[in-house]
């Protein structure tokens, strides 16, 4: 995210793309972890709880990206 912000020179269209990439990474990471190591202990939350928590952050990144896209010049 930090590299994307610097590469886009803090311009709205570049920040939107950076946030959408961050949302994709946030979405893929727990799914890959679950596929690679299905016996992983997810603690008290379980797999569903971890996926729901990550979906919350995916939604935040995606909405922020959409807002930056709307703010482009």
GROMACS .gro file of C-alpha atoms in nm:
model
   73
    1UNK     CA    1   0.000   0.000   0.000
    2UNK     CA    2   0.277   0.240   0.088
    3UNK     CA    3   0.462   0.166  -0.236
    4UNK     CA    4   0.142   0.219  -0.437
    5UNK     CA    5   0.080   0.551  -0.266
    6UNK     CA    6   0.431   0.672  -0.350
    7UNK     CA    7   0.415   0.542  -0.707
    8UNK     CA    8   0.084   0.718  -0.767
    9UNK     CA    9   0.227   1.038  -0.615
   10UNK     CA   10  -0.080   1.054  -0.390
   11UNK     CA   11  -0.312   1.119  -0.685
   12UNK     CA   12  -0.670   0.997  -0.653
   13UNK     CA   13  -0.681   0.751  -0.950
   14UNK     CA   14  -0.358   0.582  -0.840
   15UNK     CA   15  -0.470   0.564  -0.480
   16UNK     CA   16  -0.798   0.408  -0.592
   17UNK     CA   17  -0.612   0.136  -0.780
   18UNK     CA   18  -0.378   0.083  -0.485
   19UNK     CA   19  -0.671   0.037  -0.249
   20UNK     CA   20  -0.841  -0.207  -0.485
   21UNK     CA   21  -0.521  -0.411  -0.503
   22UNK     CA   22  -0.504  -0.403  -0.122
   23UNK     CA   23  -0.865  -0.525  -0.107
   24UNK     CA   24  -0.779  -0.812  -0.340
   25UNK     CA   25  -0.476  -0.907  -0.134
   26UNK     CA   26  -0.684  -0.891   0.184
   27UNK     CA   27  -0.942  -1.120   0.024
   28UNK     CA   28  -0.695  -1.375  -0.111
   29UNK     CA   29  -0.463  -1.407   0.191
   30UNK     CA   30  -0.688  -1.606   0.430
   31UNK     CA   31  -0.819  -1.819   0.143
   32UNK     CA   32  -0.466  -1.912   0.041
   33UNK     CA   33  -0.373  -1.983   0.401
   34UNK     CA   34  -0.676  -2.212   0.433
   35UNK     CA   35  -0.595  -2.393   0.106
   36UNK     CA   36  -0.226  -2.437   0.188
   37UNK     CA   37  -0.271  -2.539   0.551
   38UNK     CA   38  -0.631  -2.657   0.617
   39UNK     CA   39  -0.543  -2.793   0.964
   40UNK     CA   40  -0.436  -2.447   1.080
   41UNK     CA   41  -0.587  -2.347   1.414
   42UNK     CA   42  -0.794  -2.034   1.362
   43UNK     CA   43  -0.846  -1.982   1.733
   44UNK     CA   44  -1.186  -1.928   1.888
   45UNK     CA   45  -1.322  -1.744   1.583
   46UNK     CA   46  -1.289  -2.038   1.347
   47UNK     CA   47  -1.253  -2.020   0.971
   48UNK     CA   48  -1.584  -1.840   0.919
   49UNK     CA   49  -1.500  -1.574   1.177
   50UNK     CA   50  -1.162  -1.505   1.020
   51UNK     CA   51  -1.315  -1.484   0.672
   52UNK     CA   52  -1.588  -1.247   0.795
   53UNK     CA   53  -1.333  -1.023   0.965
   54UNK     CA   54  -1.126  -1.012   0.648
   55UNK     CA   55  -1.435  -0.936   0.440
   56UNK     CA   56  -1.495  -0.634   0.664
   57UNK     CA   57  -1.149  -0.500   0.576
   58UNK     CA   58  -1.199  -0.589   0.208
   59UNK     CA   59  -1.515  -0.379   0.215
   60UNK     CA   60  -1.332  -0.087   0.379
   61UNK     CA   61  -1.051  -0.095   0.121
   62UNK     CA   62  -1.295  -0.127  -0.170
   63UNK     CA   63  -1.516   0.160  -0.052
   64UNK     CA   64  -1.213   0.382   0.007
   65UNK     CA   65  -1.092   0.297  -0.345
   66UNK     CA   66  -1.432   0.383  -0.488
   67UNK     CA   67  -1.432   0.716  -0.304
   68UNK     CA   68  -1.086   0.800  -0.439
   69UNK     CA   69  -1.207   0.702  -0.787
   70UNK     CA   70  -1.500   0.942  -0.752
   71UNK     CA   71  -1.261   1.217  -0.635
   72UNK     CA   72  -1.035   1.191  -0.940
   73UNK     CA   73  -0.972   1.505  -1.138
   0.00000   0.00000   0.00000
